[in-house]
Short mmCIF file of C-alpha atoms in Angstrom, two decimals:
data_model
loop_
_atom_site.label_atom_id
_atom_site.label_comp_id
_atom_site.label_asym_id
_atom_site.label_seq_id
_atom_site.Cartn_x
_atom_site.Cartn_y
_atom_site.Cartn_z
CA MET Q 104 0.00 0.00 0.00
CA THR Q 105 1.55 3.25 -1.10
CA ALA Q 106 1.23 6.42 0.90
CA GLY Q 107 -0.70 9.26 -0.68
CA THR Q 108 1.23 12.20 -1.98
CA GLY Q 109 0.18 15.79 -2.15
CA ALA Q 110 1.48 19.31 -2.41
CA ILE Q 111 0.54 22.63 -0.90
CA TYR Q 112 0.94 25.73 -3.03
CA ASP Q 113 1.07 29.23 -1.59
CA LEU Q 114 -0.67 31.33 -4.25
CA GLY Q 115 -0.22 34.54 -2.36
CA TYR Q 116 -3.86 35.20 -1.44
CA ARG Q 117 -4.25 37.37 1.61
CA ARG Q 118 -7.19 37.52 3.97
CA TYR Q 119 -9.08 40.81 4.01
CA ASP Q 120 -8.36 42.55 7.31
CA GLY Q 121 -9.98 45.92 6.59
CA PRO Q 122 -13.24 47.33 7.96
CA ARG Q 123 -16.47 45.49 7.17
CA LEU Q 124 -19.17 48.08 6.65
CA GLY Q 125 -22.02 45.58 6.78
CA ARG Q 126 -25.56 45.62 5.50
CA PRO Q 127 -26.30 49.41 5.46
CA ALA Q 128 -23.25 50.09 3.31
CA ALA Q 129 -24.22 47.29 0.93
CA VAL Q 130 -27.72 48.73 0.49
CA ARG Q 131 -26.33 52.21 -0.03
CA ALA Q 132 -23.82 50.99 -2.61
CA LEU Q 133 -26.52 49.10 -4.51
CA PHE Q 134 -28.76 52.19 -4.42
CA GLU Q 135 -26.03 54.39 -5.87
CA HIS Q 136 -25.16 51.81 -8.49
CA SER Q 137 -28.83 51.42 -9.46
CA PHE Q 138 -29.28 55.16 -9.93
CA ARG Q 139 -26.20 55.28 -12.16
CA VAL Q 140 -27.49 52.35 -14.21
CA VAL Q 141 -30.85 54.03 -14.84
CA TRP Q 142 -29.17 57.16 -16.23
CA GLY Q 143 -26.29 55.32 -17.91
CA ILE Q 144 -23.70 57.10 -15.78
CA GLY Q 145 -20.28 55.50 -16.01
CA ARG Q 146 -21.25 53.53 -19.11
CA GLY Q 147 -20.99 54.10 -22.84
CA GLY Q 148 -22.87 56.62 -24.92
CA ARG Q 149 -25.50 54.11 -26.01
CA ALA Q 150 -26.56 53.53 -22.39
CA LYS Q 151 -27.05 57.29 -21.93
CA LEU Q 152 -28.89 57.87 -25.20
CA ILE Q 153 -32.41 56.85 -24.13
CA PRO Q 154 -32.56 58.30 -20.58
CA MET Q 155 -30.76 61.54 -21.41
CA GLY Q 156 -32.68 61.97 -24.65
CA LEU Q 157 -36.02 61.51 -22.89
CA ALA Q 158 -34.96 63.91 -20.14
CA ALA Q 159 -34.16 66.55 -22.76
CA MET Q 160 -37.55 65.99 -24.39
CA ALA Q 161 -39.29 66.33 -21.01
CA SER Q 162 -37.60 69.71 -20.49
CA LEU Q 163 -38.56 71.06 -23.91
CA PRO Q 164 -42.07 72.26 -22.90
CA ALA Q 165 -40.53 74.19 -19.99
CA VAL Q 166 -38.13 75.93 -22.38
CA VAL Q 167 -41.05 76.85 -24.66
CA ALA Q 168 -43.05 78.14 -21.69
CA LEU Q 169 -40.13 80.30 -20.58
CA GLY Q 170 -39.81 81.77 -24.03
CA ILE Q 171 -43.49 82.69 -24.00
CA ALA Q 172 -43.14 84.15 -20.49
CA ALA Q 173 -40.20 86.30 -21.57
CA ILE Q 174 -42.09 87.63 -24.59
CA ALA Q 175 -45.21 88.25 -22.52
CA GLY Q 176 -43.17 90.14 -19.92
CA GLN Q 177 -41.78 92.49 -22.54
CA PHE Q 178 -45.26 93.44 -23.69
CA GLY Q 179 -46.74 93.62 -20.21
CA GLY Q 180 -48.85 90.49 -20.64
CA SER Q 181 -49.34 87.44 -18.42
CA ALA Q 182 -47.61 84.15 -19.19
CA ASP Q 183 -50.53 82.22 -17.70
CA GLU Q 184 -52.89 83.81 -20.21
CA LEU Q 185 -50.69 83.27 -23.25
CA SER Q 186 -49.06 79.89 -22.52
CA PRO Q 187 -50.91 76.59 -22.23
CA ILE Q 188 -47.87 75.11 -20.46
CA ARG Q 189 -48.31 75.67 -16.73
CA TYR Q 190 -47.68 73.69 -13.56
CA GLU Q 191 -51.08 72.01 -13.65
CA THR Q 192 -50.86 71.19 -17.37
CA TYR Q 193 -47.21 70.11 -17.48
CA PHE Q 194 -47.70 66.47 -16.56
CA PRO Q 195 -50.12 65.73 -19.45
CA TYR Q 196 -47.48 67.09 -21.85
CA VAL Q 197 -44.72 64.78 -20.55
CA SER Q 198 -46.72 61.74 -19.40
CA GLY Q 199 -45.86 59.83 -22.57
CA ILE Q 200 -42.17 60.59 -22.08
CA VAL Q 201 -42.27 59.37 -18.48
CA PHE Q 202 -44.02 56.20 -19.63
CA LEU Q 203 -41.34 55.54 -22.27
CA PHE Q 204 -38.64 56.17 -19.66
CA VAL Q 205 -39.94 53.57 -17.20
CA ALA Q 206 -40.66 51.07 -19.99
CA ALA Q 207 -37.10 51.35 -21.27
CA GLN Q 208 -35.11 51.64 -18.04
CA ALA Q 209 -36.92 49.29 -15.63
CA PRO Q 210 -35.87 46.19 -17.65
CA GLU Q 211 -32.35 47.61 -17.89
CA LEU Q 212 -32.19 47.85 -14.11
CA LEU Q 213 -33.48 44.36 -13.24
CA GLY Q 214 -33.00 42.14 -16.26
CA ARG Q 215 -29.21 42.06 -16.34
CA ASP Q 216 -28.89 40.49 -12.87
CA GLN Q 217 -31.24 37.64 -13.80
CA ARG Q 218 -29.76 37.24 -17.27
CA TYR Q 219 -26.14 37.01 -16.11
CA GLY Q 220 -26.79 35.16 -12.83
CA THR Q 221 -25.36 37.81 -10.53
CA LEU Q 222 -28.19 37.66 -7.97
CA SER Q 223 -26.41 34.83 -6.14
CA LEU Q 224 -23.42 37.13 -5.65
CA TYR Q 225 -25.61 39.83 -4.14
CA PHE Q 226 -27.39 37.46 -1.76
CA ALA Q 227 -24.27 35.55 -0.70
CA ARG Q 228 -23.18 38.30 1.68
CA ALA Q 229 -24.76 40.98 3.84
CA LEU Q 230 -27.39 42.01 1.32
CA ARG Q 231 -30.82 40.42 1.78
CA ARG Q 232 -33.50 39.97 -0.83
CA GLU Q 233 -35.69 42.71 0.63
CA ASP Q 234 -32.65 45.02 0.68
CA TYR Q 235 -32.16 44.39 -3.01
CA VAL Q 236 -35.79 45.30 -3.71
CA VAL Q 237 -35.67 48.45 -1.57
CA ALA Q 238 -32.43 49.70 -3.10
CA ARG Q 239 -33.52 49.09 -6.69
CA LEU Q 240 -36.99 50.53 -6.11
CA ALA Q 241 -35.75 53.64 -4.29
CA ALA Q 242 -33.14 54.39 -6.95
CA PHE Q 243 -35.63 53.97 -9.77
CA ALA Q 244 -38.22 56.13 -8.01
CA LEU Q 245 -35.61 58.84 -7.48
CA ALA Q 246 -34.66 58.70 -11.16
CA VAL Q 247 -38.31 59.10 -12.20
CA LEU Q 248 -38.73 61.96 -9.73
CA GLY Q 249 -35.73 63.69 -11.27
CA LEU Q 250 -37.19 63.26 -14.74
CA ILE Q 251 -40.46 64.90 -13.64
CA LEU Q 252 -39.27 67.55 -11.20
CA ALA Q 253 -36.28 68.92 -13.12
CA PRO Q 254 -38.47 70.52 -15.84
CA GLN Q 255 -40.86 71.86 -13.21
CA ALA Q 256 -37.92 73.38 -11.31
CA LEU Q 257 -36.72 74.94 -14.57
CA LEU Q 258 -40.21 76.31 -15.14
CA PHE Q 259 -40.35 77.76 -11.62
CA ALA Q 260 -36.90 79.37 -11.85
CA GLY Q 261 -37.56 80.80 -15.29
CA ARG Q 262 -40.99 82.22 -14.47
CA THR Q 263 -39.66 84.00 -11.41
CA LEU Q 264 -36.50 85.32 -13.05
CA VAL Q 265 -38.24 86.79 -16.11
CA ALA Q 266 -40.85 88.52 -13.93
CA ARG Q 267 -40.47 92.23 -13.28
CA ASP Q 268 -41.26 91.76 -9.57
CA ILE Q 269 -39.33 88.65 -8.54
CA PRO Q 270 -40.56 88.48 -4.89
CA ALA Q 271 -44.16 88.77 -6.08
CA ALA Q 272 -43.54 86.05 -8.69
CA VAL Q 273 -42.06 83.73 -6.05
CA ALA Q 274 -45.04 84.34 -3.76
CA ARG Q 275 -47.38 83.65 -6.71
CA ASP Q 276 -45.77 80.36 -7.75
CA LEU Q 277 -44.72 78.99 -4.36
CA PRO Q 278 -48.17 77.52 -3.52
CA MET Q 279 -47.92 75.38 -6.66
CA LEU Q 280 -44.92 73.43 -5.39
CA PRO Q 281 -46.82 71.04 -3.03
CA PRO Q 282 -49.16 69.74 -5.77
CA VAL Q 283 -46.21 69.48 -8.18
CA LEU Q 284 -44.31 67.35 -5.67
CA ALA Q 285 -47.39 65.28 -4.83
CA GLN Q 286 -48.07 64.48 -8.48
CA ALA Q 287 -44.42 63.59 -9.06
CA LEU Q 288 -44.42 61.20 -6.10
CA VAL Q 289 -47.64 59.54 -7.25
CA THR Q 290 -46.31 59.17 -10.79
CA ALA Q 291 -43.06 57.62 -9.58
CA GLY Q 292 -45.01 55.21 -7.39
CA VAL Q 293 -47.57 54.17 -10.01
CA LEU Q 294 -45.49 54.01 -13.20
CA GLY Q 295 -42.14 53.24 -11.58
CA GLY Q 296 -43.49 50.55 -9.27
CA LEU Q 297 -45.62 48.94 -11.97
CA ALA Q 298 -42.77 48.89 -14.48
CA LEU Q 299 -40.35 47.29 -12.02
CA ALA Q 300 -42.92 44.69 -10.94
CA ILE Q 301 -43.46 43.65 -14.55
CA ALA Q 302 -39.76 43.73 -15.46
CA ALA Q 303 -38.90 41.45 -12.53
CA PHE Q 304 -40.65 38.50 -14.15
CA THR Q 305 -38.43 38.19 -17.21
CA PRO Q 306 -34.69 38.59 -17.78
CA ARG Q 307 -35.23 39.60 -21.41
CA ARG Q 308 -35.28 43.36 -21.85
CA ALA Q 309 -37.36 43.29 -25.03
CA TYR Q 310 -40.02 41.07 -23.47
CA ALA Q 311 -40.19 43.20 -20.33
CA THR Q 312 -40.50 46.45 -22.28
CA ALA Q 313 -43.22 44.97 -24.48
CA ALA Q 314 -45.11 43.69 -21.42
CA ILE Q 315 -44.97 47.10 -19.70
CA ILE Q 316 -46.24 48.85 -22.82
CA ALA Q 317 -48.98 46.26 -23.33
CA VAL Q 318 -50.24 46.48 -19.73
CA VAL Q 319 -50.24 50.27 -19.52
CA LEU Q 320 -51.74 50.84 -22.96
CA ALA Q 321 -54.35 48.09 -22.71
CA MET Q 322 -55.96 49.35 -19.52
CA PRO Q 323 -57.11 52.73 -20.94
CA VAL Q 324 -58.77 50.86 -23.81
CA VAL Q 325 -60.58 48.60 -21.35
CA ALA Q 326 -61.65 51.64 -19.34
CA GLN Q 327 -62.95 53.45 -22.41
CA ILE Q 328 -64.90 50.45 -23.66
CA GLY Q 329 -66.25 49.61 -20.21
CA GLY Q 330 -67.18 53.20 -19.50
CA ARG Q 331 -69.16 53.51 -22.73
CA ALA Q 332 -70.80 50.12 -22.40
CA ALA Q 333 -71.94 50.67 -18.84
CA ARG Q 334 -72.71 54.19 -17.71
CA SER Q 335 -73.32 52.94 -14.21
CA LEU Q 336 -70.87 53.44 -11.36
CA GLY Q 337 -69.39 50.00 -11.99
CA GLY Q 338 -68.56 50.89 -15.58
CA GLU Q 339 -67.03 54.22 -14.66
CA LEU Q 340 -64.88 52.68 -11.95
CA LEU Q 341 -62.96 50.71 -14.57
CA VAL Q 342 -60.84 53.84 -15.07
CA LEU Q 343 -59.35 53.11 -11.64
CA LEU Q 344 -57.58 50.13 -13.23
CA SER Q 345 -55.93 52.35 -15.85
CA PRO Q 346 -52.63 54.00 -14.82
CA PRO Q 347 -52.99 56.90 -17.31
CA HIS Q 348 -56.49 57.65 -16.05
CA ILE Q 349 -55.36 57.35 -12.43
CA LEU Q 350 -52.57 59.87 -12.97
CA GLU Q 351 -54.86 62.19 -14.87
CA GLY Q 352 -57.28 62.04 -11.95
CA THR Q 353 -54.63 62.68 -9.30
CA ASN Q 354 -53.25 65.59 -11.32
CA ALA Q 355 -56.72 67.17 -11.46
CA THR Q 356 -57.22 66.48 -7.75
CA PHE Q 357 -53.94 68.00 -6.57
CA PHE Q 358 -54.20 71.11 -8.75
CA GLY Q 359 -57.94 71.59 -8.34
CA THR Q 360 -58.74 71.35 -12.06
CA GLN Q 361 -61.50 69.49 -13.88
CA MET Q 362 -61.08 66.17 -15.68
CA VAL Q 363 -62.75 65.59 -19.03
CA GLY Q 364 -63.97 62.36 -20.59
CA VAL Q 365 -64.47 58.99 -18.96
CA GLY Q 366 -64.32 59.05 -15.17
CA SER Q 367 -64.60 62.84 -14.92
CA TRP Q 368 -67.32 62.67 -12.28
CA ILE Q 369 -65.52 60.22 -9.99
CA GLY Q 370 -64.24 61.90 -6.83
CA GLY Q 371 -60.55 62.75 -6.55
CA GLU Q 372 -60.15 60.61 -3.45
CA TRP Q 373 -60.90 57.56 -5.60
CA TYR Q 374 -57.98 58.33 -7.89
CA VAL Q 375 -55.62 59.00 -4.99
CA GLY Q 376 -56.71 55.73 -3.38
CA ALA Q 377 -56.26 53.83 -6.64
CA ALA Q 378 -52.75 55.28 -7.01
CA MET Q 379 -51.85 54.09 -3.51
CA VAL Q 380 -53.25 50.61 -4.22
CA VAL Q 381 -51.32 50.27 -7.49
CA SER Q 382 -48.09 51.51 -5.90
CA PHE Q 383 -48.38 49.27 -2.85
CA GLY Q 384 -49.48 46.28 -4.93
CA SER Q 385 -46.49 46.71 -7.24
CA ILE Q 386 -44.10 46.79 -4.28
CA VAL Q 387 -45.66 43.65 -2.81
CA ALA Q 388 -45.48 41.84 -6.17
CA LEU Q 389 -41.84 42.87 -6.59
CA ALA Q 390 -40.93 41.70 -3.09
CA ARG Q 391 -42.72 38.37 -3.51
CA ARG Q 392 -41.01 37.81 -6.83
CA TYR Q 393 -37.51 38.15 -5.37
CA ARG Q 394 -38.43 36.21 -2.26
CA SER Q 395 -39.35 33.20 -4.42
CA LEU Q 396 -36.70 33.69 -7.11
CA VAL Q 397 -33.92 31.11 -7.15
CA ALA Q 398 -30.67 33.05 -7.32
#
């Protein structure tokens, strides 16, 4: 019987003796990385093309409104009378852009980890599955908020700076900031949460984008058909299943304007409640998906 032979090789690996920042630092790092991924920061030009291009398009109405305000100020007129682009009307102008943004960037944020099998690396250390969901969701919501609020901030700054009496202009526009912020938060919760929940169920970016577009665009059609077929309360309430109608209703509620078309007579509290249900339901679906997903 011969004795076994073996060899030990010192490959030079050293044990890490530095500080271990733990779970909070891991969540923070994933949040920062997620925000950079959404905007294509630190990546090639192709990754920046869609988010930056859509952000520029979302700011275009604000630039037009400022031009009108400057011209109106020179002739002693009012920008609110001459320009259709105001705080309460801005979201309808850019709603399609926000929708394209979430449809394009939500799959980019979630699909790569499933496609390349990197989830096991995330979950092998301090990061938990719920931490992953929170970090990704918070970063995406912040990105959507930036897309919506940056043009509104530009509009606010421009309207006050072109005014002859700047303090009076600030006092005039300052009460509009709470509804602007409220509508931006609701939009980020409804569209951002829904897009991430759908994107979490497929690693393929094209499939996820198509599914987001199909879900969001199909619901207004269902609401229109249901509303015309049944003029009762049950028929009208179908608009509460449609994200575009929900956001139109919350916008009218926050700014105190009047909706037109299907669902115009439904109370604003219904739309706010529907927005909260969609946002919360999307978060729950996203969390359950990653709780059951095999990394």
